[in-house]
XYZ file of C-alpha atoms in Angstrom:
781
model
C 17.863 -30.761 23.897
C 18.614 -28.813 27.073
C 21.771 -30.874 27.603
C 23.001 -30.196 24.082
C 22.386 -26.447 24.510
C 24.235 -26.384 27.805
C 27.003 -28.444 26.260
C 27.456 -25.978 23.416
C 27.456 -23.080 25.872
C 30.010 -25.008 27.917
C 32.261 -25.371 24.892
C 32.037 -21.632 24.221
C 32.687 -20.569 27.813
C 34.538 -23.351 29.710
C 35.101 -22.797 33.429
C 38.507 -21.710 34.714
C 40.626 -24.780 35.553
C 43.936 -26.416 35.038
C 44.627 -26.502 31.313
C 45.605 -30.187 31.685
C 42.270 -31.158 33.256
C 40.185 -33.155 30.825
C 36.802 -32.170 29.486
C 35.228 -35.186 31.183
C 36.325 -33.949 34.638
C 35.026 -30.474 33.907
C 31.670 -31.885 32.808
C 31.332 -33.881 36.010
C 31.788 -30.704 38.062
C 29.673 -28.424 35.848
C 26.650 -30.691 35.090
C 24.333 -32.765 37.218
C 24.723 -36.510 37.445
C 22.270 -37.510 34.714
C 23.227 -34.561 32.537
C 26.892 -35.424 33.024
C 26.322 -38.934 31.729
C 24.414 -37.664 28.680
C 27.121 -35.094 28.044
C 29.794 -37.818 28.364
C 28.001 -39.853 25.692
C 27.970 -36.773 23.507
C 31.723 -36.401 24.068
C 32.294 -40.058 23.123
C 30.252 -39.573 19.958
C 32.263 -36.519 18.940
C 35.686 -37.802 20.039
C 36.369 -34.907 22.464
C 36.350 -36.889 25.682
C 40.113 -36.790 26.433
C 40.862 -33.275 25.214
C 41.659 -30.317 27.412
C 40.010 -26.897 27.075
C 43.227 -25.443 25.631
C 43.322 -28.177 22.982
C 39.669 -27.545 22.196
C 40.277 -23.821 21.815
C 43.224 -24.504 19.522
C 40.896 -26.444 17.204
C 38.413 -23.524 16.951
C 39.065 -20.229 15.278
C 38.461 -17.088 17.186
C 36.699 -14.525 15.002
C 35.960 -10.985 15.917
C 32.990 -9.047 14.588
C 33.881 -5.413 15.094
C 31.428 -2.598 14.403
C 33.397 0.617 14.030
C 32.072 4.104 14.407
C 35.232 5.173 12.631
C 38.274 3.556 11.052
C 40.601 1.544 13.338
C 43.392 3.916 12.362
C 41.749 6.665 14.446
C 43.733 7.838 17.487
C 40.985 6.716 19.893
C 39.812 3.143 20.507
C 36.695 1.968 18.641
C 33.847 0.034 20.207
C 34.528 -3.718 19.861
C 32.033 -6.561 20.263
C 33.619 -10.053 20.351
C 31.930 -13.309 19.475
C 33.515 -16.763 19.401
C 32.545 -19.164 16.633
C 33.922 -22.585 15.741
C 35.511 -22.856 12.324
C 33.353 -24.910 9.970
C 36.227 -26.945 8.507
C 37.661 -27.720 11.970
C 34.217 -28.640 13.256
C 33.647 -30.888 10.259
C 37.062 -32.510 10.686
C 36.652 -33.039 14.438
C 33.013 -34.137 14.708
C 31.852 -35.303 11.282
C 34.923 -37.258 10.187
C 35.722 -40.877 10.902
C 38.619 -41.022 13.374
C 40.016 -44.179 11.731
C 40.131 -43.364 8.002
C 39.748 -39.577 8.366
C 37.083 -39.534 5.661
C 33.877 -37.543 6.271
C 30.742 -39.442 7.058
C 28.114 -39.719 4.314
C 24.849 -41.518 3.615
C 26.335 -44.118 1.270
C 29.439 -46.260 2.010
C 30.632 -44.339 5.057
C 27.514 -44.345 7.166
C 28.234 -43.500 10.824
C 27.645 -46.496 13.108
C 27.324 -46.216 16.879
C 29.251 -48.832 18.850
C 28.357 -50.097 22.305
C 31.258 -48.052 23.701
C 29.531 -44.875 22.371
C 32.190 -44.219 19.740
C 31.226 -43.547 16.112
C 33.049 -45.282 13.248
C 32.185 -45.392 9.561
C 30.690 -48.539 8.071
C 33.670 -49.079 5.714
C 36.228 -49.121 8.539
C 34.095 -51.476 10.611
C 33.778 -53.829 7.645
C 37.552 -53.837 7.150
C 38.119 -54.555 10.863
C 35.540 -57.361 10.814
C 37.310 -58.998 7.864
C 40.603 -59.247 9.797
C 41.432 -62.755 11.074
C 40.702 -63.016 14.818
C 40.558 -66.651 15.883
C 40.049 -65.891 19.555
C 37.368 -63.189 19.125
C 34.981 -64.569 16.537
C 31.643 -62.730 16.323
C 33.080 -59.499 17.759
C 35.487 -56.688 16.983
C 37.474 -54.186 18.990
C 36.726 -50.463 18.875
C 39.545 -48.788 16.953
C 39.462 -45.861 19.404
C 39.166 -47.363 22.892
C 39.917 -51.059 22.025
C 36.774 -52.194 23.808
C 35.209 -55.419 22.532
C 32.017 -54.830 20.528
C 29.691 -57.695 19.583
C 28.663 -57.961 15.930
C 24.908 -58.545 15.495
C 23.556 -61.350 13.301
C 22.980 -59.026 10.376
C 26.616 -58.083 10.313
C 28.159 -54.611 10.371
C 25.153 -53.079 8.560
C 22.919 -54.178 11.442
C 24.790 -51.951 13.919
C 22.693 -48.974 15.023
C 23.326 -45.694 13.172
C 24.776 -42.720 15.027
C 21.695 -40.592 15.366
C 23.535 -37.522 16.710
C 26.104 -37.458 13.882
C 23.390 -37.924 11.265
C 21.448 -35.045 12.773
C 24.541 -32.823 12.731
C 25.229 -33.741 9.081
C 21.632 -32.906 8.096
C 21.773 -29.661 10.088
C 25.000 -28.473 8.454
C 23.864 -29.518 4.994
C 20.651 -27.523 5.404
C 22.364 -24.390 6.712
C 23.936 -21.741 4.552
C 27.627 -21.337 5.197
C 28.680 -17.841 6.036
C 31.681 -16.897 3.969
C 34.214 -14.624 5.605
C 36.062 -12.672 2.926
C 39.785 -12.265 3.646
C 42.321 -9.852 2.291
C 44.438 -11.542 -0.461
C 47.580 -9.888 0.977
C 46.758 -10.409 4.656
C 45.153 -13.803 5.186
C 44.421 -13.100 8.828
C 42.649 -9.789 8.181
C 38.942 -9.741 7.537
C 37.724 -7.223 4.973
C 35.689 -4.293 6.265
C 32.854 -2.386 4.622
C 32.174 1.341 4.997
C 28.398 1.922 4.759
C 28.835 5.656 4.228
C 31.351 5.422 1.386
C 29.971 2.113 0.063
C 33.552 0.849 -0.095
C 35.334 -2.433 0.871
C 38.848 -2.205 2.315
C 41.430 -4.027 4.406
C 42.425 -2.235 7.611
C 46.067 -3.270 7.108
C 46.170 -2.088 3.498
C 44.326 1.182 4.112
C 46.687 3.977 5.124
C 44.252 6.931 5.011
C 41.527 8.182 7.322
C 38.842 8.588 4.663
C 36.313 6.595 6.690
C 36.705 8.722 9.797
C 33.391 9.143 11.636
C 31.781 6.679 9.216
C 29.868 3.513 10.024
C 32.165 0.538 9.330
C 31.139 -3.115 9.673
C 32.808 -6.409 8.687
C 32.270 -7.208 5.033
C 30.792 -10.599 5.911
C 28.106 -8.932 8.042
C 27.422 -6.431 5.266
C 26.973 -9.284 2.778
C 24.661 -11.046 5.206
C 22.619 -7.894 5.769
C 22.332 -7.210 2.041
C 21.294 -10.816 1.471
C 18.591 -10.493 4.111
C 17.401 -7.219 2.615
C 17.374 -8.783 -0.820
C 15.324 -11.727 0.430
C 12.939 -9.392 2.249
C 12.414 -7.290 -0.880
C 12.043 -10.428 -2.966
C 9.368 -11.708 -0.576
C 7.593 -8.366 -0.788
C 7.669 -8.533 -4.582
C 6.344 -12.077 -4.509
C 3.522 -11.061 -2.146
C 2.671 -8.100 -4.367
C 2.704 -10.285 -7.472
C 0.547 -12.870 -5.729
C -1.913 -10.149 -4.802
C -1.819 -8.843 -8.382
C -2.460 -12.345 -9.682
C -5.404 -12.646 -7.307
C -6.804 -9.324 -8.508
C -6.466 -10.361 -12.150
C -8.092 -13.725 -11.472
C -10.926 -12.006 -9.639
C -11.333 -9.624 -12.584
C -11.455 -12.611 -14.937
C -14.262 -14.108 -12.859
C -16.110 -10.792 -12.882
C -15.597 -10.634 -16.657
C -17.211 -14.046 -17.008
C -20.126 -12.928 -14.852
C -20.511 -9.690 -16.820
C -20.454 -11.542 -20.138
C -23.083 -13.982 -18.886
C -25.279 -11.107 -17.708
C -24.874 -9.208 -20.980
C -25.616 -12.372 -22.958
C -28.862 -12.808 -21.045
C -29.786 -9.158 -21.667
C -29.104 -9.504 -25.401
C -31.155 -12.696 -25.575
C -34.042 -11.001 -23.775
C -33.885 -7.926 -26.015
C -33.924 -9.903 -29.244
C -36.545 -12.266 -27.834
C -38.787 -9.229 -27.441
C -38.015 -8.196 -31.013
C -38.715 -11.708 -32.244
C -41.978 -11.669 -30.324
C -42.980 -8.401 -31.988
C -42.019 -9.781 -35.419
C -43.983 -12.981 -34.838
C -47.013 -10.990 -33.702
C -46.877 -8.875 -36.860
C -46.410 -11.962 -39.005
C -49.451 -13.612 -37.394
C -51.535 -10.466 -37.951
C -50.610 -10.348 -41.643
C -51.305 -14.065 -42.141
C -54.676 -13.706 -40.437
C -55.449 -10.717 -42.663
C -54.554 -12.739 -45.790
C -56.739 -15.602 -44.607
C -59.657 -13.239 -44.067
C -59.224 -11.716 -47.515
C -59.168 -15.196 -49.048
C -62.404 -16.178 -47.307
C -64.194 -12.966 -48.306
C -63.142 -13.079 -51.961
C -63.749 -16.820 -52.207
C -67.281 -16.474 -50.822
C -68.201 -13.865 -53.410
C -66.806 -15.903 -56.299
C -68.455 -19.089 -55.002
C -71.860 -17.351 -54.819
C -71.423 -16.179 -58.414
C -70.460 -19.707 -59.471
C -73.577 -21.134 -57.794
C -75.798 -18.677 -59.689
C -74.180 -19.677 -62.983
C -74.724 -23.385 -62.247
C -78.389 -22.838 -61.395
C -79.040 -20.919 -64.613
C -77.254 -23.561 -66.599
C -79.288 -26.411 -65.096
C -82.542 -24.477 -65.629
C -81.794 -23.925 -69.334
C -80.863 -27.568 -69.862
C -84.091 -28.806 -68.308
C -86.201 -26.376 -70.391
C -84.440 -27.494 -73.582
C -85.393 -31.105 -72.836
C -89.011 -30.136 -72.314
C -89.304 -27.998 -75.497
C -87.780 -30.636 -77.779
C -91.214 -32.388 -77.889
C -93.077 -29.137 -78.461
C -94.692 -28.922 -81.943
C -96.240 -25.485 -81.596
C -94.182 -23.001 -83.537
C -95.433 -20.007 -81.640
C -94.407 -21.551 -78.319
C -90.967 -22.298 -79.631
C -90.692 -18.753 -80.952
C -91.550 -17.306 -77.534
C -88.998 -19.613 -75.848
C -86.296 -18.535 -78.313
C -87.052 -14.910 -77.423
C -86.748 -15.784 -73.746
C -83.383 -17.450 -74.390
C -82.168 -14.323 -76.199
C -83.006 -12.274 -73.081
C -81.167 -14.776 -70.842
C -78.191 -14.661 -73.218
C -78.034 -10.911 -72.842
C -78.364 -11.142 -69.065
C -75.718 -13.896 -68.824
C -73.139 -11.530 -70.205
C -73.030 -9.908 -66.748
C -71.954 -13.223 -65.269
C -69.075 -13.549 -67.698
C -66.801 -11.403 -65.496
C -66.034 -12.583 -61.939
C -67.542 -10.243 -59.369
C -64.280 -10.419 -57.338
C -60.605 -10.599 -58.326
C -57.725 -12.750 -57.175
C -55.311 -9.881 -56.511
C -53.592 -10.193 -53.106
C -50.150 -8.592 -52.611
C -47.792 -8.055 -49.663
C -46.282 -4.566 -49.474
C -43.178 -4.333 -47.245
C -43.864 -0.675 -46.423
C -47.296 0.457 -47.478
C -47.174 3.736 -49.336
C -43.753 4.773 -48.030
C -40.810 3.045 -49.633
C -39.880 -0.028 -51.569
C -36.554 -0.123 -49.768
C -38.074 -0.940 -46.383
C -35.826 -3.983 -45.930
C -32.749 -1.750 -45.815
C -34.571 0.567 -43.397
C -35.317 -2.325 -41.055
C -31.751 -3.527 -41.431
C -30.438 -0.087 -40.505
C -32.688 0.046 -37.461
C -31.552 -3.406 -36.357
C -27.913 -2.463 -36.871
C -28.371 0.514 -34.555
C -30.426 -1.477 -32.078
C -28.400 -2.032 -28.913
C -24.681 -1.692 -28.361
C -21.970 -3.335 -26.282
C -20.178 -0.749 -24.178
C -16.618 -1.332 -22.996
C -14.142 0.894 -21.227
C -10.366 1.246 -21.182
C -10.375 3.259 -17.971
C -7.610 2.310 -15.536
C -8.816 3.262 -12.012
C -5.344 3.380 -10.429
C -4.390 6.287 -12.727
C -7.638 8.272 -12.354
C -7.612 11.291 -10.040
C -10.291 13.432 -8.409
C -10.022 17.160 -7.684
C -11.876 18.493 -4.656
C -13.518 21.918 -4.895
C -14.014 24.047 -1.755
C -16.960 22.716 0.228
C -19.442 24.614 2.403
C -22.104 23.266 4.710
C -25.626 22.980 3.208
C -24.406 23.963 -0.273
C -24.165 21.795 -3.360
C -20.494 20.816 -3.529
C -18.675 18.878 -6.198
C -15.630 16.719 -6.891
C -14.329 16.456 -10.469
C -13.154 12.977 -11.465
C -10.876 12.713 -14.511
C -10.407 9.263 -16.036
C -7.402 7.990 -17.987
C -6.607 4.685 -19.663
C -3.824 2.189 -18.964
C -1.375 4.151 -21.122
C -1.986 7.331 -19.133
C -4.013 9.035 -21.895
C -7.076 10.999 -20.871
C -10.390 9.419 -21.786
C -12.810 11.369 -23.992
C -15.906 9.213 -23.503
C -18.018 8.355 -20.482
C -20.171 5.436 -19.430
C -17.980 4.097 -16.614
C -19.703 2.672 -13.497
C -18.473 5.319 -11.053
C -19.528 5.049 -7.422
C -18.780 7.347 -4.506
C -19.425 7.021 -0.768
C -19.175 10.081 1.489
C -19.040 9.726 5.278
C -18.768 12.408 7.950
C -15.845 12.121 10.359
C -17.244 14.602 12.891
C -17.581 12.862 16.293
C -20.901 14.573 17.042
C -22.549 13.724 13.734
C -25.847 11.871 13.996
C -26.296 8.441 12.478
C -28.516 9.988 9.809
C -25.758 12.379 8.749
C -22.906 9.846 8.809
C -23.591 8.865 5.196
C -24.202 11.617 2.648
C -25.647 10.652 -0.756
C -23.439 11.430 -3.752
C -24.815 11.907 -7.279
C -22.592 11.013 -10.238
C -23.012 13.209 -13.340
C -21.433 11.854 -16.520
C -20.159 14.777 -18.606
C -19.573 12.465 -21.573
C -15.969 13.618 -22.087
C -14.172 11.317 -19.670
C -14.916 13.477 -16.626
C -17.518 12.925 -13.929
C -18.932 15.411 -11.452
C -19.629 13.970 -8.013
C -22.120 16.273 -6.290
C -23.243 16.196 -2.670
C -24.762 18.456 -0.003
C -22.941 18.111 3.348
C -25.168 18.626 6.368
C -22.276 18.932 8.820
C -19.110 20.994 8.917
C -15.719 19.392 9.462
C -13.806 16.608 7.785
C -15.515 14.155 5.454
C -14.112 11.032 3.803
C -15.039 10.154 0.219
C -14.236 6.808 -1.373
C -14.400 6.786 -5.176
C -14.384 3.542 -7.160
C -14.594 2.568 -10.822
C -15.442 -1.088 -11.538
C -15.417 -1.441 -7.709
C -11.683 -0.566 -7.743
C -10.401 2.528 -5.943
C -8.903 5.421 -7.905
C -5.391 6.787 -7.426
C -6.038 9.345 -4.665
C -8.928 7.611 -2.938
C -9.963 8.117 -0.184
C -10.397 11.898 -0.399
C -10.511 13.959 2.782
C -12.731 17.025 2.434
C -12.800 19.864 4.931
C -16.332 21.292 4.879
C -16.457 24.908 6.009
C -19.296 26.077 8.281
C -19.117 29.620 6.830
C -20.624 30.893 3.583
C -18.499 33.767 2.291
C -18.947 36.088 -0.663
C -17.836 34.912 -4.100
C -17.745 38.392 -5.624
C -18.163 41.973 -4.447
C -18.730 45.295 -6.186
C -18.205 48.582 -4.374
C -17.109 50.812 -7.270
C -13.815 52.736 -7.278
C -13.829 53.363 -3.508
C -14.486 57.090 -3.808
C -16.000 57.163 -0.388
C -19.298 58.908 0.202
C -18.952 61.360 -2.656
C -22.334 62.478 -3.889
C -21.213 62.581 -7.484
C -19.359 59.260 -7.580
C -19.929 57.752 -11.004
C -18.665 54.296 -10.042
C -18.833 54.056 -6.253
C -21.995 53.097 -4.389
C -23.718 55.063 -1.672
C -26.677 53.481 0.103
C -27.552 50.774 -2.453
C -31.005 49.546 -1.464
C -32.140 47.287 -4.302
C -30.541 45.036 -6.926
C -32.061 43.166 -9.878
C -30.759 41.012 -12.732
C -32.004 40.519 -16.294
C -30.130 38.841 -19.150
C -26.844 38.850 -17.127
C -27.044 42.635 -16.640
C -26.953 43.755 -12.991
C -29.064 46.797 -12.080
C -28.255 48.530 -8.773
C -30.467 51.254 -7.294
C -27.845 53.678 -5.891
C -30.093 55.826 -3.693
C -27.278 57.930 -2.233
C -26.129 59.026 -5.715
C -29.717 59.416 -7.067
C -29.075 57.053 -9.960
C -29.489 53.571 -11.330
C -26.271 51.772 -12.304
C -26.286 48.919 -14.851
C -23.290 46.545 -14.748
C -22.156 43.773 -17.069
C -21.293 40.302 -15.634
C -17.657 41.412 -15.122
C -18.757 44.238 -12.815
C -18.107 47.098 -15.226
C -20.665 49.925 -15.391
C -22.184 50.041 -18.869
C -25.012 52.524 -18.224
C -25.895 55.221 -15.684
C -29.575 56.199 -15.441
C -30.642 59.397 -13.716
C -33.842 61.463 -13.579
C -36.226 63.403 -11.396
C -37.914 60.176 -10.316
C -34.632 59.123 -8.677
C -33.923 62.470 -6.955
C -33.790 63.475 -3.275
C -32.165 60.171 -2.248
C -35.667 58.713 -1.985
C -35.701 55.903 -4.551
C -36.486 52.701 -2.664
C -38.041 50.257 -5.128
C -36.662 48.472 -8.222
C -38.249 45.753 -10.340
C -37.910 44.241 -13.804
C -40.974 42.715 -15.423
C -43.141 42.116 -18.467
C -44.390 45.584 -19.205
C -42.952 46.954 -22.427
C -39.947 44.872 -23.465
C -39.019 43.898 -19.877
C -38.616 47.446 -18.704
C -37.140 48.765 -15.451
C -39.565 50.130 -12.863
C -38.534 52.300 -9.909
C -40.391 53.709 -6.888
C -39.735 56.999 -5.052
C -41.255 57.061 -1.583
C -40.969 60.840 -1.181
C -42.602 61.858 -4.478
C -44.767 58.676 -4.519
C -43.924 58.152 -8.203
C -43.775 54.826 -10.017
C -41.595 55.221 -13.123
C -41.002 52.890 -16.065
C -37.608 53.126 -17.787
C -36.133 51.744 -20.948
C -32.777 49.976 -20.828
C -31.270 53.035 -22.495
C -32.302 55.187 -19.506
C -35.331 56.951 -21.041
C -38.532 57.470 -19.059
C -41.501 55.661 -20.592
C -44.232 56.769 -18.185
C -44.730 57.825 -14.594
C -47.799 57.479 -12.406
C -48.891 57.865 -8.803
C -51.972 57.036 -6.787
C -54.007 59.193 -4.478
C -54.089 56.616 -1.694
C -50.292 56.343 -1.444
C -48.958 57.423 1.953
C -45.553 55.770 2.281
C -44.909 53.457 -0.683
C -41.849 51.445 0.305
C -41.307 48.716 -2.326
C -42.730 47.270 -5.538
C -42.552 44.165 -7.701
C -43.994 42.848 -10.991
C -45.719 39.461 -11.302
C -45.647 37.154 -14.380
C -48.898 38.722 -15.657
C -47.280 42.164 -15.792
C -49.204 43.504 -12.784
C -47.378 46.152 -10.735
C -47.629 45.426 -6.998
C -46.822 48.318 -4.619
C -46.332 47.913 -0.863
C -47.430 50.943 1.193
C -46.090 50.872 4.759
C -48.074 53.956 5.791
C -51.376 52.404 4.719
C -50.328 48.847 5.655
C -51.806 47.845 2.332
C -50.770 46.380 -1.001
C -51.965 48.085 -4.202
C -52.184 46.140 -7.477
C -52.106 47.893 -10.900
C -52.314 46.496 -14.411
C -49.836 47.093 -17.239
C -51.425 50.416 -18.055
C -51.063 51.678 -14.460
C -54.803 51.309 -13.858
C -55.623 50.267 -10.278
C -57.112 46.793 -10.013
C -57.540 46.212 -6.304
C -55.859 46.579 -2.933
C -55.909 44.564 0.262
C -54.885 45.284 3.858
C -52.012 43.474 5.548
C -52.238 41.350 8.637
C -50.833 42.740 11.844
C -47.259 41.491 12.341
C -46.740 38.928 15.101
C -43.231 39.591 16.357
C -41.524 37.087 18.622
C -43.374 36.816 21.972
C -40.011 36.222 23.618
C -39.124 39.849 22.894
C -40.855 42.713 24.542
C -40.785 46.359 25.518
C -37.944 48.199 23.853
C -37.240 45.440 21.328
C -40.857 45.446 20.169
C -40.615 49.180 19.561
C -37.467 48.529 17.506
C -39.367 46.070 15.328
C -42.540 48.097 15.067
C -40.699 51.178 13.823
C -39.858 49.321 10.630
C -43.314 47.843 9.917
C -43.449 46.317 6.437
C -40.315 46.666 4.352
C -40.414 44.604 1.145
C -42.608 42.702 -1.285
C -42.006 40.038 -3.961
C -43.842 37.412 -5.994
C -43.694 33.680 -5.246
C -44.938 30.440 -6.807
C -48.503 30.440 -8.172
C -48.237 34.263 -8.343
C -48.436 34.461 -4.543
C -47.565 37.816 -2.970
C -44.930 37.746 -0.194
C -44.596 40.674 2.214
C -41.706 41.069 4.647
C -41.365 42.898 7.937
C -40.508 41.197 11.192
C -42.053 38.117 9.635
C -42.936 36.879 6.157
C -46.628 36.971 5.197
C -47.898 35.117 2.129
C -51.065 36.127 0.230
C -52.714 34.642 -2.822
C -52.589 36.512 -6.151
C -56.066 37.832 -5.303
C -55.004 39.217 -1.924
C -56.282 36.448 0.356
C -54.080 35.808 3.389
C -52.635 32.289 3.337
C -50.073 31.940 6.142
C -47.010 33.558 7.691
C -43.787 32.397 9.306
C -41.194 34.088 11.547
C -37.687 34.828 10.340
C -35.816 34.362 13.615
C -33.355 31.518 13.972
C -33.540 29.157 16.923
C -29.839 29.759 17.591
C -30.269 33.550 17.747
C -33.374 33.963 19.873
C -31.530 36.323 22.215
C -30.990 38.796 19.361
C -34.669 39.069 18.432
C -36.645 40.672 16.967
C -35.258 40.872 13.450
C -36.318 42.876 10.406
C -36.425 41.625 6.826
C -34.710 44.059 4.450
C -35.443 42.268 1.178
C -37.096 39.165 -0.229
C -36.445 36.934 -3.225
C -37.921 33.598 -4.284
C -36.304 30.651 -6.052
C -39.280 29.455 -8.107
C -37.537 26.216 -9.152
C -36.944 24.833 -5.647
C -39.541 27.023 -3.883
C -37.038 28.675 -1.562
C -37.534 32.053 0.105
C -34.411 34.215 0.547
C -34.582 36.985 3.135
C -31.988 39.547 4.219
C -32.288 39.750 7.998
C -30.998 42.502 10.310
C -31.125 42.947 14.074
C -29.302 45.132 16.578
C -26.115 43.025 16.636
C -25.787 41.068 13.421
C -27.042 40.602 9.885
C -27.303 37.598 7.595
C -29.235 36.038 4.752
C -31.745 33.352 5.712
C -32.987 30.731 3.250
C -36.367 29.164 4.040
C -38.391 26.419 2.488
C -41.776 27.619 1.291
C -43.410 26.238 4.429
C -41.214 28.455 6.635
C -38.650 25.890 7.806
C -35.026 27.027 7.724
C -32.982 25.495 4.893
C -29.700 27.405 5.132
C -28.033 30.576 6.382
C -25.399 32.865 4.856
C -23.253 34.354 7.613
C -20.574 36.019 5.388
C -17.987 35.274 8.080
C -14.989 36.857 6.347
C -16.844 40.025 5.351
C -19.766 40.717 7.664
C -22.982 42.188 6.301
C -24.201 45.552 7.671
C -27.880 46.249 6.993
C -28.404 44.074 3.910
C -31.466 45.235 1.983
C -32.295 44.189 -1.584
C -31.684 40.644 -2.791
C -32.249 38.762 -6.052
C -31.429 35.304 -7.407
C -29.161 34.651 -10.381
C -28.025 31.567 -12.266
C -25.717 28.896 -10.779
C -27.573 28.781 -7.449
C -26.303 32.252 -6.496
C -27.841 35.445 -5.202
C -26.882 39.133 -5.152
C -27.262 41.154 -1.941
C -27.234 44.963 -1.707
C -25.390 45.805 1.527
C -26.569 49.247 2.570
C -24.153 49.522 5.500
C -21.015 48.596 3.505
C -22.073 50.418 0.300
C -21.492 47.367 -1.879
C -23.167 44.470 -3.650
C -22.058 40.908 -2.820
C -22.613 37.587 -4.535
C -23.199 34.353 -2.571
C -24.049 30.720 -3.166
C -27.293 29.856 -1.415
C -27.882 26.218 -2.434
């Protein structure tokens, strides 16, 4: 193989020598001894042994493959790359053609035979030579090329060895595609060129314009070859894709078979249970019929036995009295028979009857068969789906750490029409891509909610900020835009904000807020205690003021408490710390009643529990006072001394102690929660239960903190607290045992002294920001 390769390279680039020097002499000088002999045999086989390099070059056709950066008519010289290739017809004529008859070798009559002199002659020519009369050379022939004597084997010409090299070359050329070189019909020596930019074929001799200037021009033969390769590549890609599609369809067919088998088993089990119930009922009824038969039969049999006994007794007495001759005795016996005849009339009627009937539906309907049929027709169903996963898309909503987030999946069928029914087996897998995420947080559970209209809500609660990857599948096949990449924000910003008409700190602003300290919600109406403007503003869900409540109980910028509870038609209740008045208001802004209490010193907040009790927190007394619906005092209890953070001392402790207790609310089981620099929890009777601090482990350096307002999510038992310290403010969400569940930092719009807080629907809360004179809405879970 190495010799053949070197030989071909030698033919392409022969060494410089006298043009009359033969190829054999050149081979002897260019190859080693053994290689030279093998190359000489190759030359004998191909008939090139006595040719000179110039003769060899005349037999080949020099072809030039030129890649132009512009047309060859340009004033500057293009870049030219030359390659030398042997013409196929010349190569076939020189190497694969019999030198005697000039016919090409084939596998039939003109098989190439290798002679002992290394020349190759076709089998037909050798047969003709062998048939010539040669009296002096019987059993041998002479080579028609070199005239050397060649012995004929016993099997004749056909027994001569085949020319292996020529056969290999024939097979090689037959298996190779022939590259066609298109020529110009007017200029046979000019190869057609192809402009890739213009997509145009032209002859450089025929073209007289410079339209292809600065274009990429290649020989048309190379362009055809490239396009053929591209076509084959694309065809292979299509075949691979179709093979993959066929595999997917076959796999789906197998899954269909498995699903059908599973459903068949489920149907058999379901109806087996029904059949079991039917058989049990049938057995019960048959047993009941058998019992009725035995009971009725026993009664009738007893009556029949009595009749037989009486009959036998009368027959025996008749036999005895037939011999009696005393008339009086016979008369008495006849009287006795008359009495028995009268008494036997009671045995004429059977004491039991034979009536036994089967009622399909006792006392309800005669059409019970149709009722059972209707129930059976509605029993069970076979659910199928036309959903096509590759056309289904999912829309990602903004996601925030520790909040319930969602992705809306919309399903469509194969025709691209939106589905209007649910029931698809949707699965979702959410993984955190943050490098510092713990193994526990790498996988986040996703709940699938079927809306029943062809859409599905995929809900999850991310525990880490950063990018997450969600894979969504239907029938274990990915949807169109899966996987989804979700950027979870670490900041919880306000969804909505109300600050009025921005009239500044005007004391008579009818829409703006000035020092809002409390906020409450009832029946989608938002009530804001605007202490700076001495009024109570009621807003609709769109944030438009629908009512403005004023009165003496709200005067002197001293109103600090607001609650809504079960008093008289869910009335509003306010507290004024300066006048120490607790006032009940109607929703129309009319005062219902006002009361105070002699032990009030500094009432700071109030709330109403589910029983309608009014609970007032007095910071001056450090006590909580409880009143009934009629404002009659029930009891009071002292508060525990606050345990501020031991890590804070001196000046910071004085900062915390100057606030004392600030807010009160009602928790689960009617517990009473009191806020200050910690949250204290008391039973509904005033017994201290436990307390927990409100500082965050990440903000210990900013302690102590003060709670401005409290609210409780009774459904999930969460405690919401507005927290303020010297440098920052936020909303902390605690579990009921005091562990931190979440935090609202309001990164884009910082809170300044948040005070009142209340929960609303959709996992949201409203916060009265005293420092910014506004009310903000946040998601807290």
